[in-house]
XYZ file of C-alpha atoms in Angstrom:
306
model
C -12.776 1.277 -27.816
C -14.669 -1.622 -29.017
C -17.400 -3.412 -27.338
C -15.607 -6.698 -26.816
C -12.570 -4.607 -25.278
C -15.087 -2.691 -22.394
C -16.237 -6.131 -21.607
C -12.394 -7.569 -21.107
C -11.822 -4.257 -18.927
C -15.170 -4.990 -16.841
C -14.454 -8.636 -16.400
C -10.445 -8.198 -15.550
C -11.607 -5.628 -12.774
C -14.102 -8.059 -11.405
C -11.460 -10.599 -11.628
C -9.083 -7.864 -9.375
C -11.793 -7.392 -7.104
C -12.441 -10.987 -6.298
C -8.613 -11.409 -5.642
C -8.623 -8.300 -3.370
C -11.572 -9.405 -1.417
C -11.134 -13.076 -1.241
C -7.284 -13.491 -2.103
C -5.444 -15.581 0.446
C -2.007 -13.498 0.609
C -0.779 -9.965 1.317
C -0.245 -6.602 -0.344
C 3.896 -5.748 -1.533
C 4.350 -1.898 -0.910
C 6.650 -1.164 -3.610
C 5.914 2.790 -3.556
C 8.939 4.385 -2.157
C 9.078 8.044 -3.361
C 11.464 10.903 -3.294
C 11.786 11.031 0.430
C 11.987 7.018 1.269
C 13.939 6.123 -1.794
C 17.191 7.010 -0.633
C 16.539 4.945 2.623
C 15.249 2.138 0.569
C 18.250 1.945 -1.910
C 20.573 2.058 1.253
C 18.949 -0.880 2.753
C 19.469 -2.518 -0.521
C 23.279 -1.602 -0.373
C 23.471 1.292 -2.625
C 24.746 4.539 -0.938
C 23.730 7.784 -1.902
C 27.072 8.750 -3.497
C 26.202 5.876 -6.381
C 23.909 8.391 -7.910
C 24.365 12.114 -8.939
C 20.780 13.086 -9.412
C 17.019 12.194 -8.854
C 16.855 10.282 -12.447
C 19.798 8.169 -11.618
C 18.168 7.373 -8.179
C 14.825 6.308 -9.455
C 16.670 4.163 -12.326
C 18.427 2.258 -9.492
C 15.201 1.642 -7.289
C 13.480 0.691 -10.686
C 16.246 -2.217 -11.090
C 15.601 -3.372 -7.553
C 11.655 -3.524 -8.098
C 12.232 -5.242 -11.241
C 14.327 -7.781 -9.445
C 11.712 -8.140 -7.072
C 8.747 -8.399 -9.425
C 10.462 -10.973 -11.862
C 11.443 -13.264 -9.014
C 9.675 -16.586 -8.851
C 8.247 -16.306 -5.616
C 6.550 -12.787 -6.573
C 3.434 -14.106 -7.888
C -0.509 -13.792 -7.189
C -0.159 -17.482 -5.103
C 0.868 -15.470 -2.068
C 1.282 -11.673 -3.210
C -2.453 -10.186 -3.797
C -1.539 -6.746 -4.723
C 1.222 -4.585 -5.201
C 1.338 -0.532 -4.507
C 3.328 1.273 -7.300
C 5.272 4.725 -6.973
C 3.752 6.803 -10.255
C 7.150 6.726 -11.897
C 6.987 2.862 -11.420
C 3.420 2.730 -13.128
C 4.759 4.058 -16.294
C 7.803 2.289 -16.657
C 8.017 -1.464 -18.326
C 9.250 -4.986 -17.200
C 10.523 -6.910 -20.178
C 8.906 -4.713 -22.596
C 5.297 -4.899 -20.742
C 4.085 -1.863 -18.953
C 4.314 -2.845 -15.163
C 0.714 -2.837 -14.359
C 0.067 -5.315 -16.931
C 3.144 -7.242 -16.123
C 1.905 -7.585 -12.435
C -1.272 -8.725 -13.687
C -0.329 -11.371 -15.641
C 1.459 -12.669 -12.884
C -1.913 -12.478 -10.663
C -0.811 -9.350 -8.772
C -3.389 -6.575 -8.494
C -1.662 -3.026 -9.175
C -2.374 -0.186 -7.195
C -0.921 3.556 -7.441
C 0.278 5.747 -4.519
C -1.338 9.248 -5.195
C -0.244 11.433 -2.495
C 2.257 13.855 -2.882
C 3.639 13.510 0.948
C 2.797 15.286 4.052
C 2.394 19.141 5.233
C 4.123 20.189 8.492
C 2.704 18.492 11.433
C -0.242 20.071 13.214
C -2.626 19.419 16.249
C -0.453 15.913 16.729
C -0.945 15.114 12.738
C 0.666 15.302 9.465
C -2.262 15.837 6.865
C -1.743 15.110 3.242
C -0.291 18.048 0.765
C -2.575 19.209 -2.098
C -2.640 16.861 -4.965
C -2.200 18.489 -7.889
C -3.471 17.092 -11.100
C -5.063 14.249 -9.027
C -8.022 13.865 -11.740
C -5.745 13.330 -14.766
C -3.297 11.165 -12.451
C -6.369 8.673 -11.762
C -7.531 8.500 -15.587
C -3.938 7.609 -16.541
C -3.916 4.982 -13.850
C -7.311 3.367 -15.019
C -6.310 3.384 -18.805
C -3.094 1.692 -17.602
C -4.878 -1.167 -15.685
C -4.440 -0.003 -12.059
C -7.316 -1.140 -9.821
C -6.906 1.020 -6.981
C -4.808 3.879 -5.235
C -2.852 4.418 -1.955
C -2.424 7.607 0.302
C -0.719 8.317 3.523
C -1.260 10.777 6.278
C 0.365 10.335 9.762
C -0.605 10.595 13.272
C 1.643 11.173 16.117
C -0.507 12.490 19.272
C -3.883 11.332 20.669
C -5.356 14.384 19.514
C -9.132 13.789 18.922
C -9.561 17.047 16.681
C -6.396 16.400 14.583
C -7.276 12.651 13.899
C -10.628 13.722 13.004
C -9.133 16.142 10.268
C -6.782 13.382 9.051
C -9.681 10.789 8.514
C -11.908 13.502 7.150
C -9.048 14.394 4.529
C -8.727 10.897 3.453
C -12.468 9.922 3.011
C -13.005 13.090 0.773
C -10.114 12.264 -1.224
C -11.341 8.607 -1.390
C -14.931 9.684 -2.768
C -13.051 11.418 -5.684
C -11.000 8.405 -6.287
C -14.200 6.049 -5.992
C -15.887 8.283 -8.636
C -13.104 7.535 -11.207
C -13.766 4.051 -10.778
C -10.697 3.176 -8.320
C -10.544 1.484 -5.157
C -8.859 3.605 -2.587
C -6.616 2.581 0.186
C -7.286 4.790 3.286
C -3.772 4.904 5.250
C -3.911 7.270 8.347
C -0.846 5.846 10.175
C -0.273 5.791 13.791
C 3.403 6.239 13.918
C 4.672 3.417 16.262
C 7.125 5.816 18.073
C 3.740 7.898 19.368
C 3.903 8.589 23.175
C 0.155 8.258 23.088
C -0.199 5.120 20.334
C -2.769 3.127 22.159
C -4.954 5.953 22.786
C -4.265 7.504 19.196
C -5.530 4.043 17.581
C -8.577 4.192 19.923
C -9.521 7.749 18.636
C -8.728 6.524 15.255
C -11.037 3.546 15.484
C -13.807 5.984 16.420
C -13.244 8.315 13.553
C -12.926 5.767 10.769
C -16.318 4.294 11.991
C -17.694 7.893 11.653
C -16.948 8.060 8.228
C -17.450 4.674 7.074
C -20.956 4.729 8.398
C -21.473 7.859 6.275
C -20.188 5.820 2.989
C -23.167 5.462 0.332
C -24.358 1.854 0.371
C -22.171 0.530 -2.356
C -18.955 2.458 -2.021
C -15.929 0.865 -0.097
C -12.618 1.377 0.901
C -9.412 -0.524 1.860
C -7.926 0.453 5.266
C -4.472 0.192 5.632
C -3.632 0.514 9.359
C -0.732 0.496 11.813
C -0.434 -2.802 13.724
C -2.377 -1.961 16.708
C -1.211 -2.341 20.376
C -4.740 -4.139 20.929
C -4.662 -6.762 18.595
C -8.556 -7.000 18.440
C -8.897 -3.344 18.113
C -9.950 -3.149 14.638
C -12.028 -6.449 14.333
C -15.497 -5.098 14.169
C -14.445 -2.883 11.022
C -13.707 -5.943 9.180
C -17.706 -6.642 8.929
C -18.234 -3.118 8.085
C -19.938 -3.120 4.423
C -17.567 0.059 3.408
C -14.608 -2.271 4.472
C -12.938 -4.402 1.510
C -10.063 -5.313 3.400
C -8.070 -4.759 6.162
C -4.131 -4.250 5.610
C -1.319 -3.810 8.340
C 1.591 -1.605 7.980
C 4.964 -2.423 9.192
C 5.980 1.067 10.415
C 9.190 0.574 11.331
C 9.157 -2.899 12.918
C 11.485 -5.499 11.691
C 10.086 -8.173 9.842
C 10.072 -10.736 12.793
C 8.378 -8.288 14.927
C 5.937 -7.187 12.317
C 5.211 -11.052 11.154
C 4.787 -11.711 14.939
C 2.338 -8.803 15.705
C 0.396 -9.453 12.613
C -0.199 -13.059 13.408
C -1.920 -11.972 16.528
C -4.018 -9.630 14.897
C -7.190 -10.842 13.805
C -8.126 -10.324 10.042
C -5.379 -8.070 9.082
C -3.192 -9.002 6.209
C 0.065 -7.537 5.473
C 1.209 -4.544 3.098
C 4.571 -4.206 3.986
C 7.718 -2.279 2.277
C 10.619 -2.178 4.215
C 9.712 -5.489 6.123
C 9.432 -7.108 2.747
C 12.762 -6.021 1.388
C 14.771 -6.783 4.460
C 18.069 -8.664 4.077
C 18.017 -8.258 0.342
C 21.075 -6.780 -1.122
C 22.307 -5.748 -4.590
C 25.333 -7.472 -4.347
C 23.567 -11.021 -4.199
C 23.677 -13.344 -7.357
C 20.053 -13.898 -8.397
C 19.608 -17.284 -6.654
C 20.732 -15.541 -3.382
C 18.323 -12.841 -3.838
C 15.283 -15.180 -5.077
C 16.249 -17.172 -2.043
C 16.133 -14.360 0.286
C 13.051 -12.950 -1.196
C 11.293 -16.221 -1.033
C 11.950 -16.619 3.140
C 10.737 -12.770 3.286
C 7.575 -13.799 1.245
C 6.750 -16.948 2.852
C 6.963 -15.488 6.467
C 4.819 -12.471 5.445
C 2.121 -14.839 3.934
C 2.070 -17.182 6.810
C 1.416 -14.359 9.187
C -1.287 -12.715 6.807
C -3.374 -16.038 6.498
C -2.517 -17.240 10.275
C -1.249 -20.683 9.603
């Protein structure tokens, strides 16, 4: 690699970091994987009998993602970042690798790196062992990806279980940071949890504990369920270890997720299903673009609190 290439890469990452920390917008979660892809396609109007195997399924999903990423409204003007599934990271849009295509539109690319969840234990589902994480991170960095995302889930207000979930997230986040990537830490409190508010308060305490232990120059992005108490995470916004605070929709409708988000100080959206709600494969391009514009406008408004 030439010196000027190194300088260009450094400048690009600095620009991406500025967008992530200060950009007035939200994240698009385009990272549906094996388990969630059939549901996402069904919502889009593609039934399970439309594909015979996984290869065909992911090809259809990529077509949907390309339609979103190439829409006139999907630019860095309102979409700060986009989270990608690994197969998407390796594909192209109009002959351009997806991460490069996104950045040309001002959208910072992230990669989902977790490989699903373990069976629930002690009220939480930890992440499965991540095979080949090092090479995956190196490849993401090579392709111009800025950061990563990984998800675990919390169902019960179990202090030990929540501590284990947060510890696992931060231990892997440290490995990700050593590869020069920004980790998104996502311990999701399920919205149907019978102890949602209590679990969120335990989660906040555990997050604060691990944030306080971060080295002075290390940061993470937090992606959390919209809290029952809108002000619960306000103090985390000022923590030196927090680059940004994202909200996941968690199964709420777009209207409900946006209503809750607008009332929650400092959080911006990182929506998946709520972003694509109402988009259908049978729509003409003008119809599709208009529907996506309405979705992006609503989520952006709730994120920037205007």
